[in-house]
Amino acid sequence: MKILTLGVEEEFVLVDRLTRAPVNRAPQVIRRAARQLGGQVQTEFFNAQVEVCTGVTACREQLRAELAWLRSVVVAAAREAHCMPVACGTPALPPGEPLTVTDTARYRLMARRFRPLVTRDDGIARDDGLVCGCHIHLGSLDRRRALALALHMRPWLPVLQALAGNSPYAQRLDTGHDSWRAVEHARWPTVGPTPVLTEPQYLAHVARLVGDGPLLDDRMVYWHARPSEHVPTLEIRVADANARLDTVVLLALLARGLAAVLLDRVDASVPPPEVPGGSLAHAHRLAAAQGLAGTGLDPADGRARPAVELLDELIGFARPGLDASDDTSWVDEQWRRIRVDGGGATRQRAVFHRRGRLTDVVDELAAATATP
């Protein structure tokens, strides 16, 4: 069984060290961090965000070590700018100042083209537009195989989304969701399950979306799983940013193990499962709302089942791929820990219930983000 390579992109919100509110200090942080990281630290849409990108590896230990190093450099650079990077899907507190859009031609054009999604009627940036995700790249795959693999993975992605939920709070409120980021991000064009398309249909579809105006370019294809247009990978985009580093690695390994099993079906020309679009959308809504503590939909028959059972089933289904890369024992250990401690959203709520202050929630997230 082929062992696919891995790459991870993590987005962090920058919060002031005193107020714990998001602040527009990415230019300073990126300038300092880039001395060590070069192009592995990048801008995001708002100046209150930074993104880091790993290199390509097939090794779990190397992936984890590189993520820890990237985080440590950003933490140190942020400290010099009197702020902290926080890995969460949405910030618990509103910005301490009006958000500003990163000053690049592309982001400026996006802000103009999609103004209702970015700014209020008075021209001030919307406080609820700041979201941070974690994107997993699986490769090396050409576009045809990446598309086919995405269609086979579609029914399982709500299960990964439930595991990754880490944004229960936004604008000082408990949203009632484990992943409010999923709700906010869905306002953008094309966010959702991968449509059933062959490679020629995909190329025509994206060209039409760009030509007709809904998208600026092919980089704005925001499907939950998409062929990357800048590297030969399938990019999985359902996860919130997570503060615990081992959760990020677990998500990447589960995605790879699942993909390894399903890629054998792709290469054997087995048709992808037929999943009604409404059912798949409902499964993602359940994952966003209830996370691991609630109900999900069975990938095979659409029955309602406890989300933890579905995660157990995903791990069992992916086991041949996990065995091939010698990740099974590590994955099992991490999953046992999460079953005891809860996912990111559960842990955030536990901090708030113990202490009663959202600033303590932010502090806990910042400390976990900085822990190797």
Coordinates of C-alpha atoms in Angstrom, one line a residue:
M1 CA 0.0 0.0 0.0
K2 CA 1.4 3.4 -1.0
I3 CA 2.5 5.7 1.8
L4 CA 1.4 9.2 0.8
T5 CA 3.4 12.3 1.7
L6 CA 2.0 14.9 4.1
G7 CA 2.0 18.6 4.5
V8 CA 0.1 20.8 6.9
E9 CA -0.9 24.5 6.8
E10 CA -1.9 26.1 10.1
E11 CA -3.5 29.5 10.6
F12 CA -3.3 31.4 13.9
V13 CA -5.0 34.4 15.2
L14 CA -2.8 37.0 16.8
V15 CA -4.1 38.3 20.2
D16 CA -2.8 41.1 22.4
R17 CA -0.9 39.8 25.4
L18 CA -2.9 42.0 27.8
T19 CA -6.4 42.2 26.3
R20 CA -6.4 38.8 24.5
A21 CA -8.3 40.4 21.7
P22 CA -7.2 40.0 18.0
V23 CA -4.8 42.7 16.8
N24 CA -3.4 43.7 13.4
R25 CA 0.2 42.8 14.0
A26 CA 0.9 40.1 11.3
P27 CA 3.3 42.3 9.3
Q28 CA 5.6 42.7 12.3
V29 CA 5.3 39.0 13.3
I30 CA 5.9 37.7 9.8
R31 CA 8.8 40.0 9.2
R32 CA 10.6 38.7 12.4
A33 CA 9.6 35.0 11.8
A34 CA 10.6 35.0 8.2
R35 CA 14.3 35.5 9.2
Q36 CA 14.2 31.8 10.2
L37 CA 11.2 30.4 8.3
G38 CA 11.4 32.2 5.0
G39 CA 8.4 31.4 2.9
Q40 CA 7.1 28.9 5.4
V41 CA 5.4 31.8 7.3
Q42 CA 2.8 33.7 5.2
T43 CA 0.1 36.3 5.3
E44 CA -3.6 35.5 5.5
F45 CA -6.6 37.5 4.6
F46 CA -6.6 39.7 7.7
N47 CA -3.6 41.3 9.4
A48 CA -4.6 39.6 12.6
Q49 CA -3.6 36.2 11.2
V50 CA -0.5 34.3 10.2
E51 CA -0.1 31.0 8.4
V52 CA 2.7 28.5 8.6
C53 CA 3.3 25.7 6.1
T54 CA 5.4 22.5 6.6
G55 CA 7.6 21.0 4.0
V56 CA 6.7 17.6 2.5
T57 CA 7.3 14.5 4.5
A58 CA 6.1 10.9 4.9
C59 CA 7.3 10.6 8.5
R60 CA 5.0 11.3 11.5
E61 CA 7.9 12.3 13.8
Q62 CA 9.3 14.7 11.2
L63 CA 5.9 16.3 10.6
R64 CA 5.3 16.8 14.4
A65 CA 8.8 18.2 14.9
E66 CA 8.5 20.6 12.1
L67 CA 5.1 21.9 13.2
A68 CA 6.5 22.4 16.7
W69 CA 9.5 24.3 15.3
L70 CA 7.2 26.5 13.1
R71 CA 5.0 27.3 16.1
S72 CA 8.0 28.1 18.3
V73 CA 9.4 30.6 15.9
V74 CA 6.0 32.3 15.5
V75 CA 5.5 32.4 19.3
A76 CA 8.9 34.1 19.7
A77 CA 8.2 36.6 16.9
A78 CA 4.8 37.4 18.3
R79 CA 6.2 38.0 21.8
E80 CA 8.5 40.7 20.3
A81 CA 5.3 42.3 18.9
H82 CA 3.5 42.0 22.3
C83 CA 1.0 39.5 21.1
M84 CA 0.4 35.7 21.1
P85 CA -0.5 33.3 18.3
V86 CA -3.7 31.3 19.2
A87 CA -4.8 28.1 17.3
C88 CA -8.6 28.2 17.3
G89 CA -11.2 28.3 14.6
T90 CA -12.7 31.6 15.7
P91 CA -11.4 34.0 18.4
A92 CA -13.4 34.0 21.6
L93 CA -13.2 37.8 21.9
P94 CA -13.9 40.5 19.3
P95 CA -11.0 42.4 17.8
G96 CA -9.5 45.2 20.0
E97 CA -9.3 47.4 16.9
P98 CA -10.9 47.4 13.4
L99 CA -9.6 44.5 11.4
T100 CA -7.5 45.4 8.4
V101 CA -7.1 43.4 5.2
T102 CA -3.6 42.3 4.3
D103 CA -2.2 44.7 1.7
T104 CA -1.7 42.6 -1.4
A105 CA -3.4 43.1 -4.7
R106 CA -5.3 39.8 -4.5
Y107 CA -6.6 40.4 -1.0
R108 CA -7.6 43.9 -1.8
L109 CA -9.5 42.7 -4.9
M110 CA -11.2 40.0 -2.8
A111 CA -12.2 42.6 -0.2
R112 CA -13.8 44.7 -3.0
R113 CA -15.4 41.8 -4.9
F114 CA -16.9 40.2 -1.7
R115 CA -17.4 43.3 0.3
P116 CA -20.6 42.1 2.1
L117 CA -18.6 39.2 3.5
V118 CA -15.7 41.4 4.6
T119 CA -17.1 44.8 5.7
R120 CA -20.1 46.3 7.4
D121 CA -22.2 49.1 5.8
D122 CA -20.0 51.7 7.4
G123 CA -16.9 50.2 5.7
I124 CA -15.4 48.8 8.9
A125 CA -14.3 45.1 8.6
R126 CA -16.8 42.6 10.0
D127 CA -15.6 41.2 13.4
D128 CA -17.1 37.8 12.5
G129 CA -15.1 37.3 9.4
L130 CA -11.9 36.2 11.2
V131 CA -11.6 32.4 11.0
C132 CA -8.6 30.0 11.1
G133 CA -8.4 26.6 9.6
C134 CA -5.9 23.7 9.4
H135 CA -5.4 22.3 5.9
I136 CA -3.9 18.9 5.2
H137 CA -2.1 18.1 1.9
L138 CA -1.8 14.5 0.7
G139 CA 0.4 13.6 -2.2
S140 CA 1.9 13.1 -4.6
L141 CA -1.2 13.1 -6.8
D142 CA -2.0 14.4 -10.2
R143 CA -5.3 16.3 -10.6
R144 CA -7.2 13.3 -12.0
R145 CA -6.4 11.0 -9.0
A146 CA -6.8 13.8 -6.5
L147 CA -10.3 14.5 -7.8
A148 CA -11.2 10.8 -7.8
L149 CA -9.8 10.4 -4.3
A150 CA -11.8 13.4 -3.0
L151 CA -15.0 11.8 -4.2
H152 CA -14.2 8.6 -2.3
M153 CA -13.3 10.5 0.8
R154 CA -16.4 12.8 0.8
P155 CA -18.6 10.6 3.1
W156 CA -15.8 10.4 5.8
L157 CA -14.9 14.1 5.9
P158 CA -17.8 15.1 8.3
V159 CA -16.2 12.6 10.8
L160 CA -12.8 14.3 10.6
Q161 CA -14.6 17.7 10.9
A162 CA -16.3 16.5 14.2
L163 CA -12.9 15.5 15.6
A164 CA -11.4 18.9 14.7
G165 CA -14.1 21.2 16.1
N166 CA -12.3 24.0 18.1
S167 CA -14.4 27.1 17.8
P168 CA -17.3 27.2 20.3
Y169 CA -16.9 30.8 21.2
A170 CA -17.2 34.0 19.0
Q171 CA -17.9 37.6 19.8
R172 CA -17.9 36.7 23.6
L173 CA -20.8 34.3 23.0
D174 CA -21.1 30.5 23.2
T175 CA -22.3 29.8 19.7
G176 CA -23.8 26.4 20.6
H177 CA -21.6 24.9 17.9
D178 CA -18.3 23.0 18.3
S179 CA -17.1 24.6 15.0
W180 CA -18.5 28.0 14.5
R181 CA -15.7 28.5 11.9
A182 CA -17.5 26.1 9.6
V183 CA -20.6 28.3 9.8
E184 CA -18.7 31.5 9.1
H185 CA -16.5 30.1 6.4
A186 CA -19.5 28.7 4.6
R187 CA -20.6 32.2 3.6
W188 CA -17.8 32.2 1.0
P189 CA -18.5 30.9 -2.6
T190 CA -17.8 27.2 -3.2
V191 CA -17.3 26.2 0.4
G192 CA -18.8 22.7 0.8
P193 CA -18.5 19.1 -0.4
T194 CA -16.5 18.3 -3.5
P195 CA -19.0 18.1 -6.5
V196 CA -19.0 14.9 -8.6
L197 CA -16.8 15.9 -11.6
T198 CA -14.3 14.3 -13.9
E199 CA -11.1 16.1 -14.6
P200 CA -12.4 17.7 -17.8
Q201 CA -15.6 18.7 -16.1
Y202 CA -13.7 20.1 -13.2
L203 CA -11.6 22.3 -15.5
A204 CA -14.6 23.5 -17.4
H205 CA -16.5 24.1 -14.1
V206 CA -13.8 26.2 -12.5
A207 CA -13.2 28.1 -15.7
R208 CA -16.9 29.0 -15.7
L209 CA -16.9 30.1 -12.1
V210 CA -13.9 32.3 -12.7
G211 CA -15.2 33.7 -16.0
D212 CA -18.7 34.4 -14.7
G213 CA -17.4 36.2 -11.6
P214 CA -18.1 34.1 -8.5
L215 CA -14.4 33.3 -8.1
L216 CA -11.4 35.4 -8.7
D217 CA -9.2 32.5 -9.7
D218 CA -8.8 28.7 -9.2
R219 CA -7.2 29.3 -5.7
M220 CA -10.7 30.3 -4.5
V221 CA -12.0 26.8 -5.0
Y222 CA -12.9 26.2 -1.3
W223 CA -14.3 22.7 -1.5
H224 CA -13.8 20.5 1.6
A225 CA -11.4 18.5 -0.5
R226 CA -9.8 19.9 -3.6
P227 CA -6.9 19.3 -5.9
S228 CA -4.2 21.9 -5.0
E229 CA -3.3 24.1 -8.0
H230 CA 0.2 24.9 -6.7
V231 CA 1.4 21.5 -5.4
P232 CA 0.5 18.0 -6.6
T233 CA -1.7 17.1 -3.7
L234 CA -5.3 16.6 -2.5
E235 CA -6.0 19.3 0.1
I236 CA -8.4 18.6 2.9
R237 CA -10.0 21.7 4.3
V238 CA -12.6 20.7 7.0
A239 CA -10.6 21.2 10.2
D240 CA -10.5 24.1 12.6
A241 CA -7.1 25.3 13.7
N242 CA -6.3 23.2 16.9
A243 CA -4.1 24.3 19.8
R244 CA -2.9 20.8 20.8
L245 CA -0.2 19.8 18.4
D246 CA -1.0 16.1 18.7
T247 CA -4.5 16.7 17.5
V248 CA -3.2 18.3 14.3
V249 CA -0.9 15.4 13.7
L250 CA -3.7 13.0 14.4
L251 CA -6.0 14.6 11.9
A252 CA -3.2 14.5 9.3
L253 CA -2.5 10.8 9.9
L254 CA -6.2 9.8 9.8
A255 CA -6.6 11.7 6.5
R256 CA -3.6 9.9 5.1
G257 CA -4.6 6.5 6.4
L258 CA -8.0 6.9 5.0
A259 CA -6.7 8.1 1.7
A260 CA -4.3 5.2 1.3
V261 CA -7.1 2.7 1.6
L262 CA -9.3 4.6 -0.7
L263 CA -6.6 5.3 -3.3
D264 CA -6.4 1.5 -4.0
R265 CA -10.1 1.7 -5.0
V266 CA -9.4 4.8 -7.1
D267 CA -6.6 2.9 -9.0
A268 CA -8.8 -0.1 -9.4
S269 CA -11.5 2.1 -11.0
V270 CA -14.0 1.4 -8.3
P271 CA -16.8 4.0 -8.6
P272 CA -17.1 6.4 -5.6
P273 CA -20.0 5.9 -3.2
E274 CA -23.2 7.7 -4.2
V275 CA -24.1 10.1 -1.4
P276 CA -27.1 12.5 -1.8
G277 CA -25.9 16.0 -1.6
G278 CA -28.5 16.9 1.0
S279 CA -27.4 14.1 3.3
L280 CA -23.7 15.1 3.0
A281 CA -24.5 18.7 3.7
H282 CA -26.5 17.6 6.8
A283 CA -23.6 15.5 8.0
H284 CA -21.3 18.5 7.9
R285 CA -23.9 20.6 9.7
L286 CA -24.1 18.0 12.4
A287 CA -20.4 17.8 12.7
A288 CA -20.1 21.6 13.1
A289 CA -22.9 21.8 15.6
Q290 CA -22.3 18.8 17.8
G291 CA -18.7 17.6 17.2
L292 CA -17.7 14.4 18.9
A293 CA -20.3 14.7 21.7
G294 CA -23.2 14.4 19.3
T295 CA -24.6 12.5 16.4
G296 CA -23.2 12.0 12.9
L297 CA -24.4 10.2 9.8
D298 CA -23.0 6.8 8.8
P299 CA -20.8 7.2 5.7
A300 CA -22.3 4.0 4.2
D301 CA -26.0 4.2 4.7
G302 CA -26.7 7.7 6.2
R303 CA -28.1 6.3 9.5
A304 CA -27.8 8.6 12.6
R305 CA -25.0 7.3 14.9
P306 CA -22.9 8.6 17.8
A307 CA -20.0 10.6 16.4
V308 CA -17.5 8.7 18.6
E309 CA -18.7 5.4 17.0
L310 CA -18.1 6.9 13.6
L311 CA -14.6 7.9 14.6
D312 CA -13.9 4.4 15.8
E313 CA -15.2 3.1 12.5
L314 CA -13.0 5.5 10.5
I315 CA -9.9 4.4 12.4
G316 CA -10.8 0.8 11.8
F317 CA -11.4 1.4 8.1
A318 CA -8.1 3.4 7.8
R319 CA -6.1 0.8 9.7
P320 CA -4.4 -0.8 6.7
G321 CA -3.1 2.6 5.7
L322 CA -2.1 3.4 9.3
D323 CA -0.3 0.0 9.6
A324 CA 1.6 0.7 6.4
S325 CA 3.1 3.9 7.8
D326 CA 3.5 2.4 11.3
D327 CA 1.1 5.0 12.8
T328 CA -1.6 2.7 14.3
S329 CA -0.4 2.6 17.9
W330 CA 0.2 6.3 18.0
V331 CA -3.2 7.1 16.6
D332 CA -5.0 4.7 19.0
E333 CA -3.2 6.4 21.9
Q334 CA -4.2 9.9 20.8
W335 CA -7.8 8.8 20.2
R336 CA -8.0 7.3 23.7
R337 CA -6.8 10.6 25.2
I338 CA -9.4 12.6 23.3
R339 CA -12.1 10.2 24.4
V340 CA -11.1 11.0 28.0
D341 CA -10.4 14.8 27.7
G342 CA -12.8 15.7 24.9
G343 CA -12.1 17.6 21.7
G344 CA -11.0 21.2 21.5
A345 CA -14.4 22.7 21.8
T346 CA -15.2 20.6 24.9
R347 CA -11.9 21.6 26.5
Q348 CA -12.6 25.3 25.8
R349 CA -16.0 25.1 27.5
A350 CA -14.5 23.3 30.4
V351 CA -12.0 26.1 31.0
F352 CA -14.8 28.7 30.9
H353 CA -17.0 26.7 33.2
R354 CA -14.2 26.4 35.8
R355 CA -13.1 30.0 35.7
G356 CA -15.9 32.0 34.2
R357 CA -13.7 34.2 32.0
L358 CA -13.1 34.0 28.2
T359 CA -9.7 35.6 28.7
D360 CA -8.8 32.4 30.6
V361 CA -10.0 30.4 27.6
V362 CA -7.7 32.4 25.3
D363 CA -4.8 32.0 27.7
E364 CA -5.3 28.2 27.8
L365 CA -5.4 28.1 24.0
A366 CA -2.3 30.3 23.7
A367 CA -0.4 28.1 26.2
A368 CA -1.4 24.9 24.3
T369 CA -0.4 26.5 21.0
A370 CA 3.1 27.2 22.4
T371 CA 3.5 23.7 23.9
P372 CA 5.7 21.5 21.8

